[in-house]
């Protein structure tokens, strides 16, 4: 163990100040913190809360319903990342739609979906575009690519989200945020710095290794002792202050901000992304004239409360009983980044 990690460990283990609630905004942080056993070394007065940074978890039920409608009624081929297939919709998941004859293709990138559309001109292909600032650029590139190829059988169903307004919506949920390093690699530091400067919420940008996570937690502890708002980039090897201007440029060219529904958080103004007018031919909602669909989550599921840090996954009555990774009732149990899945996988109560 090197000296820096030991020092961070000492800071964390010896903390005996007031209760400190730290939200891991990012689902990958949640899982890495579990996997590395970091929760087990935290003193009782440090509470980690799992936040909404898992794209599958925050995608609302109505989006799954829209995808099911496209697959079963419009007979389009749905191209999607694997996790979304098992997320329950109001009546069924995409896996359920598949058993009723829907054509569902798992892809690893949005460009794979464009390739699929080019190879299958007889099919209408819709890519389910979910994710945050990290994955949105590749959806934009896919749309540009489809336009370049003049494909008229490719479109995307957007549920892309951006974090800044979600931070505002969650500001009372924690004393500090562990900011998602890969999102900040695109957006840079400015928004997070501003949140601290304005006294909205403190936080640090964290990486994903044990050393980076322990350092970030130790910095939160030390900074919180001052009683003043703070922001620190603890992931400078990847996150530059200016982020990734090329990725932001492609987003700005193809998409624009819109209001967006988050599972559990409701509609957060200007927290989503939709295709601009110039690319409307690639917008599945317009192309297939989808009606507005209001999804209904299973009333037993507390994903909404889990995502806001209002309860732990194990506080949900069906956790580990009616709801398991094999038979998920809610999205937080499906995704590898979901907190219910992490609690289940690592046997936490
Ligand atoms: Fe929803 Fe299952 Fe988590 Fe309960 S345990 S909140 S039903 S995903």
Coordinates of C-alpha atoms and ligand atoms in Angstrom, one line a residue:
X1 CA 0.0 0.0 0.0
X2 CA 1.6 3.3 -1.0
X3 CA 1.9 6.3 1.3
X4 CA -0.8 8.4 -0.4
X5 CA -3.5 5.6 -0.2
X6 CA -2.5 4.9 3.4
X7 CA -2.9 8.6 4.2
X8 CA -6.3 8.7 2.6
X9 CA -7.3 5.6 4.5
X10 CA -6.2 7.1 7.7
X11 CA -8.2 10.2 7.1
X12 CA -11.3 8.2 6.3
X13 CA -11.0 5.7 9.2
X14 CA -10.3 8.3 11.8
X15 CA -13.2 10.6 10.9
X16 CA -15.3 11.3 13.9
X17 CA -17.0 14.6 12.9
X18 CA -20.6 15.2 12.2
X19 CA -22.6 12.9 10.0
X20 CA -21.5 13.3 6.4
X21 CA -23.8 12.2 3.6
X22 CA -22.0 11.7 0.3
X23 CA -23.9 10.9 -2.9
X24 CA -22.2 8.7 -5.5
X25 CA -23.9 10.3 -8.5
X26 CA -22.5 7.7 -10.8
X27 CA -23.6 4.1 -11.0
X28 CA -20.1 2.9 -11.9
X29 CA -18.8 4.6 -8.7
X30 CA -21.5 2.7 -6.8
X31 CA -20.4 -0.6 -8.1
X32 CA -16.7 0.1 -7.8
X33 CA -17.1 1.2 -4.2
X34 CA -18.9 -2.0 -3.4
X35 CA -16.5 -4.2 -5.4
X36 CA -13.4 -2.7 -3.7
X37 CA -14.9 -3.1 -0.3
X38 CA -14.7 0.6 0.5
X39 CA -18.1 0.7 2.2
X40 CA -16.8 -1.7 4.8
X41 CA -14.0 0.6 6.0
X42 CA -16.2 3.7 6.4
X43 CA -16.9 4.9 9.9
X44 CA -20.6 5.0 10.9
X45 CA -20.9 8.8 10.5
X46 CA -20.1 8.6 6.8
X47 CA -23.1 7.6 4.8
X48 CA -22.9 6.8 1.1
X49 CA -26.0 7.4 -0.9
X50 CA -26.4 6.0 -4.4
X51 CA -27.7 8.6 -6.8
X52 CA -29.3 8.8 -10.3
X53 CA -26.2 8.3 -12.5
X54 CA -27.2 5.1 -14.1
X55 CA -28.8 5.8 -17.5
X56 CA -30.9 2.7 -17.5
X57 CA -32.2 3.4 -14.0
X58 CA -33.4 6.9 -14.7
X59 CA -35.0 6.2 -18.0
X60 CA -38.7 6.3 -17.3
X61 CA -41.2 3.5 -17.8
X62 CA -42.9 5.5 -20.6
X63 CA -39.8 5.2 -22.7
X64 CA -39.9 1.4 -22.5
X65 CA -43.6 1.6 -23.5
X66 CA -42.7 3.7 -26.5
X67 CA -40.1 1.2 -27.6
X68 CA -42.5 -1.7 -27.1
X69 CA -45.1 0.1 -29.2
X70 CA -42.6 0.7 -32.0
X71 CA -41.6 -2.9 -31.9
X72 CA -45.1 -4.5 -31.8
X73 CA -47.3 -2.0 -33.6
X74 CA -44.9 -0.4 -36.1
X75 CA -42.9 -3.6 -36.5
X76 CA -39.6 -1.7 -36.4
X77 CA -36.3 -3.4 -35.4
X78 CA -35.2 -2.1 -32.1
X79 CA -31.4 -1.8 -31.6
X80 CA -30.4 -1.3 -28.0
X81 CA -27.8 -1.8 -25.4
X82 CA -28.5 -5.1 -23.6
X83 CA -29.5 -3.7 -20.2
X84 CA -32.6 -2.0 -21.5
X85 CA -34.2 -5.2 -22.8
X86 CA -35.1 -6.4 -19.3
X87 CA -36.3 -3.1 -17.9
X88 CA -40.1 -3.5 -17.1
X89 CA -42.5 -1.3 -19.0
X90 CA -46.1 -0.7 -17.9
X91 CA -47.3 -4.0 -19.4
X92 CA -44.1 -5.7 -20.6
X93 CA -40.4 -5.3 -21.1
X94 CA -38.7 -5.5 -24.5
X95 CA -37.8 -9.1 -23.6
X96 CA -41.5 -9.7 -23.2
X97 CA -42.2 -8.0 -26.6
X98 CA -39.6 -10.3 -28.1
X99 CA -41.5 -13.4 -27.1
X100 CA -44.5 -11.8 -28.9
X101 CA -42.5 -11.5 -32.1
X102 CA -40.7 -8.2 -31.8
X103 CA -37.3 -7.9 -33.4
X104 CA -34.8 -6.7 -30.9
X105 CA -31.0 -6.4 -31.7
X106 CA -28.4 -5.9 -29.0
X107 CA -25.7 -3.5 -30.2
X108 CA -22.6 -2.2 -28.5
X109 CA -22.5 1.3 -30.1
X110 CA -25.0 3.4 -31.9
X111 CA -22.9 3.1 -35.0
X112 CA -23.5 -0.6 -35.0
X113 CA -27.2 0.2 -35.3
X114 CA -26.5 2.4 -38.4
X115 CA -24.5 -0.5 -39.9
X116 CA -27.4 -2.8 -39.2
X117 CA -29.8 -0.4 -40.9
X118 CA -27.5 -0.1 -43.9
X119 CA -27.3 -3.9 -44.2
X120 CA -31.1 -4.3 -43.8
X121 CA -32.8 -1.7 -46.1
X122 CA -36.1 -3.6 -45.9
X123 CA -36.4 -3.0 -42.1
X124 CA -37.1 0.2 -40.2
X125 CA -34.5 0.4 -37.5
X126 CA -34.8 2.4 -34.3
X127 CA -31.8 2.9 -31.9
X128 CA -32.8 3.5 -28.2
X129 CA -30.6 6.5 -27.4
X130 CA -30.2 6.7 -23.6
X131 CA -27.3 8.0 -21.5
X132 CA -25.6 11.1 -20.3
X133 CA -23.0 13.4 -21.7
X134 CA -20.6 10.5 -22.1
X135 CA -22.7 8.5 -24.6
X136 CA -24.7 11.2 -26.3
X137 CA -21.9 12.2 -28.7
X138 CA -21.9 8.7 -30.2
X139 CA -25.7 8.9 -30.8
X140 CA -25.1 12.2 -32.5
X141 CA -22.3 10.7 -34.7
X142 CA -24.6 7.8 -35.6
X143 CA -27.3 10.2 -36.8
X144 CA -24.8 12.3 -38.8
X145 CA -23.5 9.1 -40.3
X146 CA -27.0 7.9 -41.2
X147 CA -27.7 11.2 -42.9
X148 CA -24.4 11.1 -44.8
X149 CA -25.4 7.6 -46.1
X150 CA -28.9 9.0 -46.8
X151 CA -30.4 6.1 -44.9
X152 CA -34.2 6.5 -44.7
X153 CA -34.7 3.4 -42.5
X154 CA -32.8 4.6 -39.4
X155 CA -34.0 6.8 -36.6
X156 CA -33.4 7.1 -32.8
X157 CA -35.7 7.3 -29.8
X158 CA -34.1 9.8 -27.5
X159 CA -34.0 9.7 -23.7
X160 CA -30.6 11.4 -23.4
X161 CA -30.0 13.3 -20.3
X162 CA -27.6 16.0 -18.9
X163 CA -26.5 16.2 -15.3
X164 CA -26.3 19.9 -14.3
X165 CA -30.1 20.4 -13.7
X166 CA -30.3 17.1 -12.0
X167 CA -27.6 18.2 -9.6
X168 CA -29.8 21.2 -8.8
X169 CA -32.8 18.9 -8.3
X170 CA -30.8 16.7 -5.9
X171 CA -29.0 19.4 -4.0
X172 CA -30.8 18.6 -0.6
X173 CA -30.1 14.9 -0.8
X174 CA -26.5 15.0 0.4
X175 CA -23.7 17.1 1.9
X176 CA -21.4 16.5 -1.0
X177 CA -21.4 14.8 -4.4
X178 CA -18.9 12.4 -5.8
X179 CA -19.1 13.7 -9.3
X180 CA -19.0 11.2 -12.2
X181 CA -15.5 11.5 -13.7
X182 CA -16.4 10.3 -17.2
X183 CA -19.2 12.8 -17.5
X184 CA -16.8 15.6 -16.4
X185 CA -14.3 14.3 -19.0
X186 CA -16.8 15.8 -21.5
X187 CA -18.3 18.7 -19.6
X188 CA -15.2 19.9 -17.7
X189 CA -15.2 21.5 -14.3
X190 CA -17.2 24.7 -14.8
X191 CA -20.7 23.5 -13.8
X192 CA -19.5 21.8 -10.6
X193 CA -17.3 24.7 -9.6
X194 CA -20.3 27.0 -10.1
X195 CA -22.5 24.8 -7.9
X196 CA -19.9 25.2 -5.1
X197 CA -19.3 28.9 -5.7
X198 CA -23.1 29.5 -5.5
X199 CA -23.4 27.5 -2.3
X200 CA -25.7 24.9 -4.0
X201 CA -23.7 21.8 -3.2
X202 CA -20.1 20.8 -2.6
X203 CA -18.4 18.0 -4.4
X204 CA -15.3 16.4 -5.9
X205 CA -14.7 14.8 -9.3
X206 CA -13.6 11.2 -8.7
X207 CA -11.9 8.5 -10.7
X208 CA -12.6 4.8 -10.5
X209 CA -9.6 3.1 -9.0
X210 CA -9.3 2.3 -5.3
X211 CA -6.7 5.0 -4.9
X212 CA -8.7 7.6 -6.7
X213 CA -11.9 6.8 -4.8
X214 CA -10.2 6.8 -1.4
X215 CA -8.5 10.1 -2.3
X216 CA -11.8 11.7 -3.3
X217 CA -13.5 10.6 -0.1
X218 CA -10.6 11.8 2.0
X219 CA -10.7 15.2 0.2
X220 CA -14.4 15.5 1.0
X221 CA -13.8 14.8 4.6
X222 CA -10.9 17.3 4.9
X223 CA -12.8 20.0 3.0
X224 CA -16.0 19.5 4.9
X225 CA -14.2 20.3 8.1
X226 CA -13.7 23.9 6.9
X227 CA -17.5 24.4 6.8
X228 CA -17.2 26.2 3.5
X229 CA -18.5 25.1 0.1
X230 CA -15.8 23.4 -2.0
X231 CA -15.1 21.8 -5.3
X232 CA -12.0 19.8 -6.2
X233 CA -11.1 17.8 -9.3
X234 CA -9.6 14.6 -7.9
X235 CA -9.4 13.0 -11.4
X236 CA -7.1 15.4 -13.2
X237 CA -5.4 12.6 -15.2
X238 CA -8.6 12.3 -17.2
X239 CA -10.7 15.4 -16.5
X240 CA -9.4 18.7 -18.0
X241 CA -11.0 21.9 -16.8
X242 CA -12.4 22.6 -20.3
X243 CA -13.6 19.0 -20.8
X244 CA -13.8 17.7 -24.3
X245 CA -14.8 20.5 -26.7
X246 CA -15.0 18.2 -29.8
X247 CA -17.6 15.9 -28.1
X248 CA -19.6 19.0 -27.0
X249 CA -19.4 20.4 -30.5
X250 CA -21.0 17.3 -32.1
X251 CA -23.7 17.3 -29.5
X252 CA -24.4 21.0 -30.1
X253 CA -24.6 20.4 -33.9
X254 CA -27.1 17.6 -33.7
X255 CA -29.1 17.9 -30.5
X256 CA -30.6 20.6 -28.3
X257 CA -31.8 20.8 -24.7
X258 CA -35.4 19.9 -23.7
X259 CA -37.4 19.1 -20.6
X260 CA -37.0 15.4 -19.6
X261 CA -38.6 12.9 -17.3
X262 CA -36.3 11.1 -14.9
X263 CA -37.6 8.0 -13.1
X264 CA -38.3 9.0 -9.6
X265 CA -37.4 12.7 -10.1
X266 CA -40.2 13.6 -12.5
X267 CA -39.7 16.1 -15.2
X268 CA -36.5 18.2 -14.8
X269 CA -36.6 21.3 -17.0
X270 CA -33.9 21.3 -19.8
X271 CA -32.3 18.2 -18.5
X272 CA -32.7 16.2 -21.7
X273 CA -31.5 16.3 -25.3
X274 CA -33.5 15.9 -28.4
X275 CA -32.7 16.1 -32.1
X276 CA -32.6 19.5 -33.7
X277 CA -35.0 20.4 -36.5
X278 CA -32.3 19.7 -39.2
X279 CA -32.2 16.1 -38.0
X280 CA -35.9 15.6 -37.4
X281 CA -36.1 12.9 -40.1
X282 CA -34.1 10.7 -37.7
X283 CA -36.4 11.3 -34.7
X284 CA -38.5 8.1 -34.2
X285 CA -41.2 10.0 -32.3
X286 CA -41.8 12.3 -35.3
X287 CA -41.3 9.6 -37.9
X288 CA -43.8 7.2 -36.4
X289 CA -46.1 9.9 -34.9
X290 CA -45.9 8.3 -31.4
X291 CA -48.6 9.4 -29.0
X292 CA -47.5 10.8 -25.6
X293 CA -47.2 7.8 -23.3
X294 CA -47.3 8.1 -19.6
X295 CA -45.8 4.9 -18.1
X296 CA -46.9 3.4 -14.9
X297 CA -44.2 1.8 -12.7
X298 CA -44.9 -1.2 -10.5
X299 CA -46.4 0.3 -7.3
X300 CA -44.2 -2.0 -5.2
X301 CA -41.0 -0.5 -6.7
X302 CA -39.2 2.2 -4.8
X303 CA -36.6 3.0 -7.5
X304 CA -37.7 6.6 -7.4
X305 CA -36.8 6.9 -3.7
X306 CA -33.6 4.9 -4.1
X307 CA -32.5 7.2 -6.9
X308 CA -33.0 10.2 -4.7
X309 CA -31.3 8.7 -1.7
X310 CA -34.5 8.7 0.3
X311 CA -34.2 4.9 1.0
X312 CA -31.7 2.1 0.6
X313 CA -32.5 -0.7 -1.8
X314 CA -32.9 -3.1 1.0
X315 CA -35.7 -0.9 2.5
X316 CA -37.9 -1.9 -0.5
X317 CA -40.3 -4.6 0.5
X318 CA -39.6 -6.8 -2.5
X319 CA -35.8 -6.4 -2.5
X320 CA -34.3 -9.9 -2.9
X321 CA -37.7 -11.5 -2.7
X322 CA -40.0 -10.6 -5.6
X323 CA -37.2 -8.5 -7.1
X324 CA -33.9 -10.1 -8.0
X325 CA -31.5 -9.6 -11.0
X326 CA -33.1 -12.7 -12.5
X327 CA -36.6 -11.3 -12.1
X328 CA -36.3 -7.5 -11.8
X329 CA -39.3 -5.5 -10.8
X330 CA -37.6 -2.2 -11.3
X331 CA -34.8 -0.7 -13.5
X332 CA -32.4 -0.4 -10.5
X333 CA -32.2 -4.2 -10.2
X334 CA -31.6 -4.7 -14.0
X335 CA -28.6 -2.6 -14.8
X336 CA -25.1 -3.4 -13.8
X337 CA -24.8 0.2 -12.6
X338 CA -28.1 0.1 -10.6
X339 CA -27.9 0.4 -6.8
X340 CA -30.4 -2.4 -6.1
X341 CA -28.3 -4.7 -8.3
X342 CA -25.2 -3.6 -6.4
X343 CA -26.8 -4.2 -3.0
X344 CA -28.0 -7.6 -4.1
X345 CA -24.8 -8.6 -5.7
X346 CA -22.6 -7.6 -2.7
X347 CA -25.1 -8.8 0.0
X348 CA -25.6 -5.4 1.6
X349 CA -28.5 -4.6 3.9
Ligands
LIG1 FE1 -37.5 -1.4 -7.5 FE2 -36.6 -3.9 -7.1 FE3 -35.1 -1.9 -6.3 FE4 -37.4 -2.5 -5.0 S1 -35.6 -3.8 -5.1 S2 -36.7 -0.5 -5.6 S3 -38.6 -3.2 -6.8 S4 -35.6 -2.3 -8.4

